[in-house]
Tab-separated table of C-alpha atoms and ligand atoms in Angstrom:
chain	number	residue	atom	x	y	z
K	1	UNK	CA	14.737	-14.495	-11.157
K	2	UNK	CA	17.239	-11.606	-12.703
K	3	UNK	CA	15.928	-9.577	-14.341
K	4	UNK	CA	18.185	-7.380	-16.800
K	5	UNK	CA	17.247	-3.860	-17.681
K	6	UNK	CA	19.142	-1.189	-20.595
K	7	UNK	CA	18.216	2.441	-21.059
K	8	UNK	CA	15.583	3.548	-22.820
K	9	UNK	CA	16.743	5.778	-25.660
K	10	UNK	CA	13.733	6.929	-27.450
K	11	UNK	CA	11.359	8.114	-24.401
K	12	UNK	CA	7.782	6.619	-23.164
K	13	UNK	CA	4.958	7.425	-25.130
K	14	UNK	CA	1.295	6.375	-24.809
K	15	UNK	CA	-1.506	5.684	-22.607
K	16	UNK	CA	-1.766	2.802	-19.815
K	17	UNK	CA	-4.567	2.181	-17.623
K	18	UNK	CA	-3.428	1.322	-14.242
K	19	UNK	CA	-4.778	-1.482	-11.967
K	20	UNK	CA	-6.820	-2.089	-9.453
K	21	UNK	CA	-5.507	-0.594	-5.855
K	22	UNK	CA	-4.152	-2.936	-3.323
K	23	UNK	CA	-5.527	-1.272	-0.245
K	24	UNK	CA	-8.791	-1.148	-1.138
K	25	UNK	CA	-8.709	-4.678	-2.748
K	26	UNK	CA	-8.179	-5.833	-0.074
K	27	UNK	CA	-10.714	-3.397	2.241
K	28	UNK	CA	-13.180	-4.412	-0.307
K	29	UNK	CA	-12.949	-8.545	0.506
K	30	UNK	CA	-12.829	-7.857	4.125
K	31	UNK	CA	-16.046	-5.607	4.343
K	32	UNK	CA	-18.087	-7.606	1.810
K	33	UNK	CA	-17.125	-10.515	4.066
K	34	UNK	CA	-18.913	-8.932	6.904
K	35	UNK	CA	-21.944	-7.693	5.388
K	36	UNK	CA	-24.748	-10.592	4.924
K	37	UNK	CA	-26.202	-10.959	1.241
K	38	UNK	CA	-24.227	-10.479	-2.253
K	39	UNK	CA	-21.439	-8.059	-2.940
K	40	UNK	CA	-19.793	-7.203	-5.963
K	41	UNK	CA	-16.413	-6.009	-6.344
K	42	UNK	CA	-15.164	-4.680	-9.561
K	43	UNK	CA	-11.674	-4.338	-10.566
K	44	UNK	CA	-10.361	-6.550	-7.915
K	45	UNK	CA	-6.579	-6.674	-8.151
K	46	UNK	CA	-4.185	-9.499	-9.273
K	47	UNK	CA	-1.706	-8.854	-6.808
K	48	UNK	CA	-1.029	-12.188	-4.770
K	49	UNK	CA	-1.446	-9.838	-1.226
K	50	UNK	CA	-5.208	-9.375	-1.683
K	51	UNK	CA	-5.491	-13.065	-2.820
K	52	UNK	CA	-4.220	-13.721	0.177
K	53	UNK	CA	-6.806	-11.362	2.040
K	54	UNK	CA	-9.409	-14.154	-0.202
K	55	UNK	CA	-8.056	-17.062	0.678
K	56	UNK	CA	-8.404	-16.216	4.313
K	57	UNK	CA	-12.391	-15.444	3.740
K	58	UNK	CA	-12.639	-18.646	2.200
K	59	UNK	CA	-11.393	-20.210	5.170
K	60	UNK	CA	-13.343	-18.285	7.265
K	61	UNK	CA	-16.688	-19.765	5.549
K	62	UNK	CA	-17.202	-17.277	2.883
K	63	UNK	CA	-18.177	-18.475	-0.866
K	64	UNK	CA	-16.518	-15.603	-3.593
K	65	UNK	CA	-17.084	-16.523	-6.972
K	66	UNK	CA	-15.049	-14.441	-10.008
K	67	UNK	CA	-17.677	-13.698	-12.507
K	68	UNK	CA	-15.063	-12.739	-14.747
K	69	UNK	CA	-11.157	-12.402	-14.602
K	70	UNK	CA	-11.474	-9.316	-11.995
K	71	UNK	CA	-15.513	-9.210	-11.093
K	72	UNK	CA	-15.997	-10.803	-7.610
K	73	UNK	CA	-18.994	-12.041	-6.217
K	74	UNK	CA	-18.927	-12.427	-2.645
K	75	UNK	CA	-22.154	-13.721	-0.914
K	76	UNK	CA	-21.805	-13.846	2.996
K	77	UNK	CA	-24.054	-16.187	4.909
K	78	UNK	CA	-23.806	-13.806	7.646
K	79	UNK	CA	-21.429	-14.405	9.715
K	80	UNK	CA	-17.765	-15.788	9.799
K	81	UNK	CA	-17.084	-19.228	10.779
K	82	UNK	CA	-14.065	-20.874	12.816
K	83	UNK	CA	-11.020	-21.735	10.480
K	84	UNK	CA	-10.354	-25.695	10.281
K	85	UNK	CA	-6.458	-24.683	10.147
K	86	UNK	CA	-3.837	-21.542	10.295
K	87	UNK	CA	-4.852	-18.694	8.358
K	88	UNK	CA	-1.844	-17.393	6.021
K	89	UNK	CA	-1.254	-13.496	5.370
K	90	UNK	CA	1.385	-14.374	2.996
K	91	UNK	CA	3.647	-10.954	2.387
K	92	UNK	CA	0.949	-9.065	3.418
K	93	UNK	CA	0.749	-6.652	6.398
K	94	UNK	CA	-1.998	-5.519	5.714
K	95	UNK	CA	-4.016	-8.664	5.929
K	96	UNK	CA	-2.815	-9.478	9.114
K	97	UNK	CA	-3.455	-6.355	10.932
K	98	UNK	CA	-6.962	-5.549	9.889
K	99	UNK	CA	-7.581	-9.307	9.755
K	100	UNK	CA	-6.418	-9.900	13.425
K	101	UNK	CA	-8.858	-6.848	14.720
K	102	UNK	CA	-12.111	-8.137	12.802
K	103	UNK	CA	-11.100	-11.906	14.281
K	104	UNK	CA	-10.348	-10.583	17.968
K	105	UNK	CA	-13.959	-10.434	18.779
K	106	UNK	CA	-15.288	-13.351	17.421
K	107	UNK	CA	-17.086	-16.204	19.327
K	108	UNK	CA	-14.058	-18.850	17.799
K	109	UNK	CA	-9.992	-19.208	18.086
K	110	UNK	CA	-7.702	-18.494	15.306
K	111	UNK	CA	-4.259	-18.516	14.118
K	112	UNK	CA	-2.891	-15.848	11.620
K	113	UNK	CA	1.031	-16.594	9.942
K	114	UNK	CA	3.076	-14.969	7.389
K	115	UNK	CA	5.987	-15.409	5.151
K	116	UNK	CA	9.701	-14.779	6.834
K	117	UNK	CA	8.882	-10.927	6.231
K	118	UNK	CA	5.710	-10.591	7.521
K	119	UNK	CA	6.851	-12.859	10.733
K	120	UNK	CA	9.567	-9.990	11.561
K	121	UNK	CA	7.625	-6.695	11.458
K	122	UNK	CA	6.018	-5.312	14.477
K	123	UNK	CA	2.938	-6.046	15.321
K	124	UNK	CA	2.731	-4.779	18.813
K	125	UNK	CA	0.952	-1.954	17.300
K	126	UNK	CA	-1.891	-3.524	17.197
K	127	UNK	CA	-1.869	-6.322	19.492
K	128	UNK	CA	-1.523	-3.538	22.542
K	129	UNK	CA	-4.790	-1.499	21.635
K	130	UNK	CA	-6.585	-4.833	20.612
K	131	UNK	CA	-5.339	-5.768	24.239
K	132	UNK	CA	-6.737	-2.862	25.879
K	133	UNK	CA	-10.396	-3.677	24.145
K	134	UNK	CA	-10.224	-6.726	26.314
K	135	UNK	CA	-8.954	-8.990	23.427
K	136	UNK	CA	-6.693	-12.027	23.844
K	137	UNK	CA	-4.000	-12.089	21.167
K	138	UNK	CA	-0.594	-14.746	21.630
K	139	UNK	CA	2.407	-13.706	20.212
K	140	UNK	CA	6.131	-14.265	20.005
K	141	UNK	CA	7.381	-11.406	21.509
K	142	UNK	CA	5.418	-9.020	19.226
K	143	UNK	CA	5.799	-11.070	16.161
K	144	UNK	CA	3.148	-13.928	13.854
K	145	UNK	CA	2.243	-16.102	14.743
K	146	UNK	CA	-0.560	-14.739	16.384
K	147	UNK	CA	-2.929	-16.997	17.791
K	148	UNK	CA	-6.513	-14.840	18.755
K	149	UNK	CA	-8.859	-16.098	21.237
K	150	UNK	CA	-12.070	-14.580	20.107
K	151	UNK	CA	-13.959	-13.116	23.280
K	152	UNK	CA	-16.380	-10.415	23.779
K	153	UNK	CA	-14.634	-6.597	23.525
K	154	UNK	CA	-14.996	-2.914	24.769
K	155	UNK	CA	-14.878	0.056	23.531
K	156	UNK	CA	-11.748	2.287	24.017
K	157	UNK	CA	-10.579	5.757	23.269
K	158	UNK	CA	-7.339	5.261	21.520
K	159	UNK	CA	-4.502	7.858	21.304
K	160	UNK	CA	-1.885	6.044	18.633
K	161	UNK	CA	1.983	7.001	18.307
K	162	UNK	CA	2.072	6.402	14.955
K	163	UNK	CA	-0.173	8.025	11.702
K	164	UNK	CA	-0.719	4.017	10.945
K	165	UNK	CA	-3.660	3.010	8.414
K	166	UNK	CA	-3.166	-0.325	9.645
K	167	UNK	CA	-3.248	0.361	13.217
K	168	UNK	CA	-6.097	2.252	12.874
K	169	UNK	CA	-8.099	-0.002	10.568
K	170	UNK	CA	-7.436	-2.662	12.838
K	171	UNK	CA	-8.941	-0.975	15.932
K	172	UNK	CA	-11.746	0.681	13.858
K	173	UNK	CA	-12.932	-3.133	13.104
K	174	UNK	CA	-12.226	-4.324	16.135
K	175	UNK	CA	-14.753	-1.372	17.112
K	176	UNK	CA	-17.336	-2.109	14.695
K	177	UNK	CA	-18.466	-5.254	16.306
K	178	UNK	CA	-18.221	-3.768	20.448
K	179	UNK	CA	-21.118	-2.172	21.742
K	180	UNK	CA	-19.877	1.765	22.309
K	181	UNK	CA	-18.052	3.860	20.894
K	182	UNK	CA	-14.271	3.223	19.944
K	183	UNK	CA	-12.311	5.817	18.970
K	184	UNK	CA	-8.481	6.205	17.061
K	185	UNK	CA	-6.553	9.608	17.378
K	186	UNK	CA	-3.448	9.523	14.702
K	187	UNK	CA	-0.952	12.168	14.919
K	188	UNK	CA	-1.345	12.919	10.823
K	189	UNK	CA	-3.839	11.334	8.801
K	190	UNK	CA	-3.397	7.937	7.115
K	191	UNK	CA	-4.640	6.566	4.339
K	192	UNK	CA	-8.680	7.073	5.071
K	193	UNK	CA	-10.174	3.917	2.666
K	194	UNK	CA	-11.322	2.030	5.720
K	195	UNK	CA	-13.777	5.141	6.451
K	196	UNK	CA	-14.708	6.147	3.392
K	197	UNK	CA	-15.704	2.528	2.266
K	198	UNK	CA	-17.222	1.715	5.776
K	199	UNK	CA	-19.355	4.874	5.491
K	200	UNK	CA	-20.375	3.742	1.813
K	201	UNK	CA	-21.516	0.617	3.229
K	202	UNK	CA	-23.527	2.128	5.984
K	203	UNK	CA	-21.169	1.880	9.059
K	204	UNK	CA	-22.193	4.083	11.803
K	205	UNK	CA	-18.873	6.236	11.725
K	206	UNK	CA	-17.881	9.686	12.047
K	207	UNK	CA	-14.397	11.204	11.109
K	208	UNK	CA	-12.937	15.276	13.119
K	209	UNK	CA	-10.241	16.000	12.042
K	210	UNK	CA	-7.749	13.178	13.174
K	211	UNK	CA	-9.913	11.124	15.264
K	212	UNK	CA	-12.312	8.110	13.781
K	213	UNK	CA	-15.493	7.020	15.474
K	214	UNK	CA	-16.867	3.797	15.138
K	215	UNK	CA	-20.097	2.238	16.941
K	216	UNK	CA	-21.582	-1.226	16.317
K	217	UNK	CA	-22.843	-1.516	12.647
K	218	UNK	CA	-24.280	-3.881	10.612
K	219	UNK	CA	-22.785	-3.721	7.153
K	220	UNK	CA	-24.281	-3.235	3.932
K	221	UNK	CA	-23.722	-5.450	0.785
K	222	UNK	CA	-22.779	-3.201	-2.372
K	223	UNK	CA	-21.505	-2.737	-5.291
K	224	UNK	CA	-17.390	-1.712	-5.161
K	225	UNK	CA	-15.426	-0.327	-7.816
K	226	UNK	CA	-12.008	-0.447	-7.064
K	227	UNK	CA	-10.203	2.264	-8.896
K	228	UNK	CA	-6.485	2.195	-9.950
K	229	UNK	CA	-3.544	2.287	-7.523
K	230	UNK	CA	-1.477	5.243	-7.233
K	231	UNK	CA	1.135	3.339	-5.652
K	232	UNK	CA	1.612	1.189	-8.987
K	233	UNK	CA	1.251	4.575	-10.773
K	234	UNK	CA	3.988	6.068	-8.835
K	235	UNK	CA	6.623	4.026	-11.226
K	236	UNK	CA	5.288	5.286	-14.362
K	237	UNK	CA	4.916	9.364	-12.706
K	238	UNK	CA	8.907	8.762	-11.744
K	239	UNK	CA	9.825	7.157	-14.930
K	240	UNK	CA	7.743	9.755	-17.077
K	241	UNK	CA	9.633	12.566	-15.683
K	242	UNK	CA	13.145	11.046	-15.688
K	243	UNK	CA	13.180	9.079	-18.831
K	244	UNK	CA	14.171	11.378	-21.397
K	245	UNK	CA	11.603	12.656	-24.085
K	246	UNK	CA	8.439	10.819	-22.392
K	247	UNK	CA	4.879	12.153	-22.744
K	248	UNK	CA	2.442	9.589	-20.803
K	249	UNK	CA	-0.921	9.277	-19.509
K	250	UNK	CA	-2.027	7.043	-16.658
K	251	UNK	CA	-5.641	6.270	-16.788
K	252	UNK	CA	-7.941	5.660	-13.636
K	253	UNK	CA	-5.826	6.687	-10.952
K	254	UNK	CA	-6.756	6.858	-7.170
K	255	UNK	CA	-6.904	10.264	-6.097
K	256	UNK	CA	-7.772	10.203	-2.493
K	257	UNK	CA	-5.610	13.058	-1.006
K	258	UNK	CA	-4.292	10.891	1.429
K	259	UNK	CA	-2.456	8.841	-0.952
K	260	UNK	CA	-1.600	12.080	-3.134
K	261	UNK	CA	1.405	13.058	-1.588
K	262	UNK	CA	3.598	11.745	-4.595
K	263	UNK	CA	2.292	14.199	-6.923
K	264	UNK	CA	2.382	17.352	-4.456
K	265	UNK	CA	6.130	16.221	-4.137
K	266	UNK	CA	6.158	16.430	-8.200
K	267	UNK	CA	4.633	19.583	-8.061
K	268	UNK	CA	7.444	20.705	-5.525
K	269	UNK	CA	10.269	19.833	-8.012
K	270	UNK	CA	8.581	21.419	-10.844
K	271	UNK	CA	7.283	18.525	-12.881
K	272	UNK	CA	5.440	18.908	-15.764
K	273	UNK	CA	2.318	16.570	-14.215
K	274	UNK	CA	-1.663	17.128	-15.041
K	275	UNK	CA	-4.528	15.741	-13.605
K	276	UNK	CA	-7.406	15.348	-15.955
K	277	UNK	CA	-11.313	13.580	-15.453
K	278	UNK	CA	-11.769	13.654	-11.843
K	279	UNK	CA	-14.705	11.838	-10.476
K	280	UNK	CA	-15.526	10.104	-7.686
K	281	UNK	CA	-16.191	6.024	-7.758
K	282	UNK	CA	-17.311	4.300	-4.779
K	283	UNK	CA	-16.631	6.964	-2.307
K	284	UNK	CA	-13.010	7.317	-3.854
K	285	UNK	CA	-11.665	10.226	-6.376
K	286	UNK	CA	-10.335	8.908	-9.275
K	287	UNK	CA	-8.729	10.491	-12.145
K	288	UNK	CA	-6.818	10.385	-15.502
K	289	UNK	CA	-2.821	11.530	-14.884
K	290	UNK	CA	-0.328	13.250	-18.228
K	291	UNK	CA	3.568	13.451	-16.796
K	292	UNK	CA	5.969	14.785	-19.269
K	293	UNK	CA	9.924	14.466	-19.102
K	294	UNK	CA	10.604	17.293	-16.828
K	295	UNK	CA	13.970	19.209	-15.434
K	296	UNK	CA	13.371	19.029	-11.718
K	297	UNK	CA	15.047	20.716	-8.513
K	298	UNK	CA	15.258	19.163	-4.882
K	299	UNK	CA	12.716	19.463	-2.263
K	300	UNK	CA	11.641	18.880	1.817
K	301	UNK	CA	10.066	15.983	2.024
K	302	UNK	CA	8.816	15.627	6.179
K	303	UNK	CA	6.414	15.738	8.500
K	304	UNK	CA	2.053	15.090	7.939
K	305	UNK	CA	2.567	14.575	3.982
K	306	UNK	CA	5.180	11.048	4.901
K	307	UNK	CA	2.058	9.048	5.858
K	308	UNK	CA	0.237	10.526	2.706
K	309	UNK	CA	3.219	9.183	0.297
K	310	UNK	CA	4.578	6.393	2.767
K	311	UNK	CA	5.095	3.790	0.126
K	312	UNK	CA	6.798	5.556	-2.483
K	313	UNK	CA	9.339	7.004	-0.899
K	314	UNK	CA	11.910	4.339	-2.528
K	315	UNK	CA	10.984	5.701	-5.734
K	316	UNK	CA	10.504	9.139	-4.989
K	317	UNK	CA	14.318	8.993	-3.588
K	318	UNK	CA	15.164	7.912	-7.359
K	319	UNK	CA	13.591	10.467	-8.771
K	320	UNK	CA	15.452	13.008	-6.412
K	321	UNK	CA	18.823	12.003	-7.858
K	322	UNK	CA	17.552	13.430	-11.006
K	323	UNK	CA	16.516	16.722	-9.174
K	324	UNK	CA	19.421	19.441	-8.989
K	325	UNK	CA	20.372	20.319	-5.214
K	326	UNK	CA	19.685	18.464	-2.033
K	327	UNK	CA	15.975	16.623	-1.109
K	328	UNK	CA	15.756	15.849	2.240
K	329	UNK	CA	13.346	12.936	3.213
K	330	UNK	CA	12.371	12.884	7.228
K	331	UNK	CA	9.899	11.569	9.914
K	332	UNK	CA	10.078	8.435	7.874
K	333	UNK	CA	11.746	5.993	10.500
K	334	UNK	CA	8.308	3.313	9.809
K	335	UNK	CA	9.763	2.854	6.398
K	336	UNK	CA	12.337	0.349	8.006
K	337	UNK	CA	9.392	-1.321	9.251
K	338	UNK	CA	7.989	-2.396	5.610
K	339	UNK	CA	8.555	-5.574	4.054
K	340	UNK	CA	12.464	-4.653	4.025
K	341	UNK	CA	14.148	-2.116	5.999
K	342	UNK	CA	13.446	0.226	2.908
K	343	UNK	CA	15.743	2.996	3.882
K	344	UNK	CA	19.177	0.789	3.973
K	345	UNK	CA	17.885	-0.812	0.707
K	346	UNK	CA	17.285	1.792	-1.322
K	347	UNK	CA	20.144	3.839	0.081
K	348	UNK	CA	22.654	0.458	-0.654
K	349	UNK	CA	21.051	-0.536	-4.110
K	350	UNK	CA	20.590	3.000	-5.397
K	351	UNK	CA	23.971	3.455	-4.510
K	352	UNK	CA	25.511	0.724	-6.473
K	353	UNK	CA	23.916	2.534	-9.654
K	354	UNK	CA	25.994	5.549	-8.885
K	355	UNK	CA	23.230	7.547	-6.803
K	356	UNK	CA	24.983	10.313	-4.255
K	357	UNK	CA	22.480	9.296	-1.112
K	358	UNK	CA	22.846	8.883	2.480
K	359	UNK	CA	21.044	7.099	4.929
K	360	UNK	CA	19.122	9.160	8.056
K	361	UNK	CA	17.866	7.109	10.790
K	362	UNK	CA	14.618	8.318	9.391
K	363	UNK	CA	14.652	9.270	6.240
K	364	UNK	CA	17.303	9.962	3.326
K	365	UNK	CA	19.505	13.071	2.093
K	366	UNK	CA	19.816	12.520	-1.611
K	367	UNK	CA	22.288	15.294	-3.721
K	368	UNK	CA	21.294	15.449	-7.731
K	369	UNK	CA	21.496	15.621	-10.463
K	370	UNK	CA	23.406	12.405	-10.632
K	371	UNK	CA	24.302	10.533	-14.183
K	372	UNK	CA	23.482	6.734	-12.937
K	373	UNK	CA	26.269	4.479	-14.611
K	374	UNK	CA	24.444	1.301	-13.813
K	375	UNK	CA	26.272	-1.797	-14.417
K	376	UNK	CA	25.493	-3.393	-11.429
K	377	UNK	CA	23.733	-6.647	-9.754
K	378	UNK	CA	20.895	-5.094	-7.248
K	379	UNK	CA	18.581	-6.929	-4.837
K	380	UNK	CA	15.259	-6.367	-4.428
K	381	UNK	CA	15.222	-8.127	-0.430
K	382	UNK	CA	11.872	-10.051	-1.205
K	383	UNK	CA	10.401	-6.608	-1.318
K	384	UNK	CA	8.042	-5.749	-4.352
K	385	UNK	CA	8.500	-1.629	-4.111
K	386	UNK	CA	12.352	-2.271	-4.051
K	387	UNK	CA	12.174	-4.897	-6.936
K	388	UNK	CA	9.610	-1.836	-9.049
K	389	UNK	CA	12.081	1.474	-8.126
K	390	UNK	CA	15.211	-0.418	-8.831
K	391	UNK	CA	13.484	-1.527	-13.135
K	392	UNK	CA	12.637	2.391	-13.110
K	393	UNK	CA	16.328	3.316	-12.490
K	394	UNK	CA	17.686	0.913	-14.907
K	395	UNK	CA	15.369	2.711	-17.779
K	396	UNK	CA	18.122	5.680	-17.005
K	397	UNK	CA	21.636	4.168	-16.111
K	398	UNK	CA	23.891	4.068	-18.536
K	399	UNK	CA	24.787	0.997	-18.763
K	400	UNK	CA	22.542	-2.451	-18.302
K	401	UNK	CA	21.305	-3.468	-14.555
K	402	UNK	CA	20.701	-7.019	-13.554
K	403	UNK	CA	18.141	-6.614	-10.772
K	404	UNK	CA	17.934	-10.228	-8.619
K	405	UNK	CA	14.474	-10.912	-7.355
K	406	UNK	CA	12.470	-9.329	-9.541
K	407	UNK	CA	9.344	-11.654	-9.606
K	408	UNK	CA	8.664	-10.135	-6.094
K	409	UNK	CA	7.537	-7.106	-8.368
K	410	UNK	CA	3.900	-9.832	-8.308
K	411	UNK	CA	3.047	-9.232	-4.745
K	412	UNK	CA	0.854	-5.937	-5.676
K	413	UNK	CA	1.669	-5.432	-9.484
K	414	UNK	CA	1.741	-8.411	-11.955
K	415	UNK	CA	0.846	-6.141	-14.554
K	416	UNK	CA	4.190	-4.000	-14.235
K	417	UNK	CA	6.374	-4.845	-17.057
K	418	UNK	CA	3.598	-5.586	-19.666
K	419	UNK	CA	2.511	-1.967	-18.816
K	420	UNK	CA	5.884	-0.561	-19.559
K	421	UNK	CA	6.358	-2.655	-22.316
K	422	UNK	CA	3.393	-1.228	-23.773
K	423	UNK	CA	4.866	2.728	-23.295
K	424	UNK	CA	8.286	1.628	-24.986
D	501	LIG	C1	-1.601	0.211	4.092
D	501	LIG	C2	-1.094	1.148	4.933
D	501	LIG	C3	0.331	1.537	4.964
D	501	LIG	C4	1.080	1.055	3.744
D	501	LIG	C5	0.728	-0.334	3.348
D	501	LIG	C6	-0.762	-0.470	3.088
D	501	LIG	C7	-3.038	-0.093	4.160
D	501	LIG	O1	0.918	0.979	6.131
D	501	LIG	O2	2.468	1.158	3.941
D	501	LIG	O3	1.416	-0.707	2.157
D	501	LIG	O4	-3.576	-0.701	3.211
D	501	LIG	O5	-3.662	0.255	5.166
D	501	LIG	P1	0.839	1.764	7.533
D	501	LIG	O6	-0.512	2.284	7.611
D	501	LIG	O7	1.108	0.788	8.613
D	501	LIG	O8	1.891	2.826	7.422
């Protein structure tokens, strides 16, 4: 589908309340799936990669019920049942790497596939530490299909390359059903949801400083609240501070500082962003964000805050060619492992639009301020964040954008252009 997209002339104004968090959607399915009895989860999101996530647990011989359009009722028998056929991830990287290290120690076979994406990233990652647990995980050369063959695991003390959410969710689950004590050292922290909502559902697990302990739990049903994703909210903090005469609010934001790195990077440029209403929900902080149309300057964008702002670096590299001077983005080279290599794309599409950006093997060198003249056809490579930062630059280039591939925009954030809509 093109899409076509025209500046915006008279600013965003209003309030939007922004949905439910991908990560933790999907956390949410995968831990209430484990833990016998009933589970709620409220605010589930829309997006098709934590449907996926569901459609998995069905398959795996758990009964959810929606009790309304996002209240979930999960009610486990107990324990998870061998699948009668492959189980499909979809888009979704996510699923398959925590998936594959809660079905590695099962007493049953299974097969986990993905879309033509999904079956090109890496997932050596965590097929090598799942490995070294004893597990038994086919592969083609590193790549889905991966077919498991459940078998009793061990513990292990595991020292990963990479600050990796996935890879150490994966091994964490892997851990939480293997007598002893597994352990994952990152070299920066990750995204911490799978500990904080493990703890909240009684996990024996202890967290110093970058190291996660797991031992043998049995899970607790409860009641989740999913709060808003800051990912989603990323678009709308960008296009609040680049669209001319904007004044926004963003209700119901995730806050957990190790997704927060998008708004220290505001902060960095001198953006005119508040945070308002903090509480916590569910083990997660949560808050109300107001972004105003702001003159920014360029920043250094590197190092332990990349995992802690990972996925919004393609729009955080639009919004530095609207900051005077030079932002350099490193320590980024994962980013090519995402559902697109995200550093060519954005540097190539950005580019057509008139940005002044160059391509580091990890990371980006981006000179503003830049007038984008638009004009142009851009692709979105089957990759929602590309197909989400490409409609935020069009709101500024001069002239329309045709952006090809823009349903993709579905996989996390159905919601998107109803949202803006609703600001315009
Ligand atoms: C995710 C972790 C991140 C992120 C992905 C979601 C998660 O990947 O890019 O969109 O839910 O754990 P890595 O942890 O592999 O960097």
């Amino acid at each position: 589908m093109i899409k076509k997209i025209s500046q915006i002339k008279q600013g965003l104004h209003g309030t939007v309340s922004i949905p439910s968090d991908k990560s933790i959607s999907h956390r949410a399915v995968m831990f209430s799936s484990l833990a016998k009895g009933k589970s709620t989860i409220k605010n589930f999101s829309k997006g098709q990669d934590p449907r996926s996530t569901l459609n998995i647990f069905k398959q795996l011989g758990i009964q959810p019920e929606f009790a309304d359009e996002k209240t979930l009722i999960i009610n486990n028998p107990g324990k998870l049942t061998a699948p009668e056929k492959e189980l499909d991830c979809g888009n979704s990287g996510t699923t398959m790497r925590l998936v594959c290290g809660i079905l590695a120690g099962q007493n049953f076979n299974s097969t986990l596939i993905g879309d033509t994406s999904l079956s090109k990233r890496p997932m050596k990652r965590i097929i090598e530490p799942i490995e070294l647990m004893g597990g038994k995980i086919d592969s083609t050369e590193g790549h889905a299909p991966l077919k498991i063959n459940g078998t009793e695991l061990h513990a292990i003390d595991y020292k990963s390359k990479l600050a990796s959410a996935q890879v150490k969710s994966s091994i964490l689950l892997a851990g939480l059903n293997t007598t002893g004590v597994t352990s994952v050292t990152e070299p920066y922290i990750s995204r911490n949801h799978t500990e904080l909502m493990l703890k909240y559902m009684g996990a024996n697990i202890k967290v110093e400083k970058n190291t996660v302990s797991i031992q043998k739990s049995e899970l607790q049903p409860k009641t989740i609240e999913i709060c808003g994703d800051i990912s989603s909210a990323a678009y709308f903090i960008v296009a609040g501070l680049i669209v001319p005469d904007s004044d926004i609010i963003l209700k119901n934001v995730g806050l957990n500082p190790t997704r927060t790195g998008i708004i220290d990077v505001v902060k960095m440029m001198g953006g005119d962003i508040e945070i308002l209403n903090e509480e916590i929900k569910s083990g997660e902080l949560t808050g109300d964000i107001r972004i105003k149309t702001s003159e920014l300057h360029s920043c250094e964008i590197l190092g332990e805050i990349i995992p802690r702002l990972i996925d919004e670096l393609p729009v955080i590299a639009l919004l530095a060619t609207q900051a005077r001077g030079e932002t350099v983005i490193k320590d980024a080279a994962d980013l090519r492992n995402k559902e697109c290599d995200r550093i060519n794309a954005t540097v190539t599409e950005l580019r057509k639009l008139g940005a002044n950006i160059e391509e580091l093997n990890d990371g980006f060198i981006i000179c503003g301020k830049t007038t984008l003249k638009g004009g142009a056809l851009v692709e979105t490579y089957h990759d929602h964040r590309l197909a989400m930062s490409l409609y935020v630059a069009g709101l500024i280039c001069q002239n329309e954008i045709s952006i090809n591939g823009f349903e993709w925009a579905g996989i996390s954030f159905p919601e998107f252009e109803e949202l803006f809509a609703s600001l315009m």
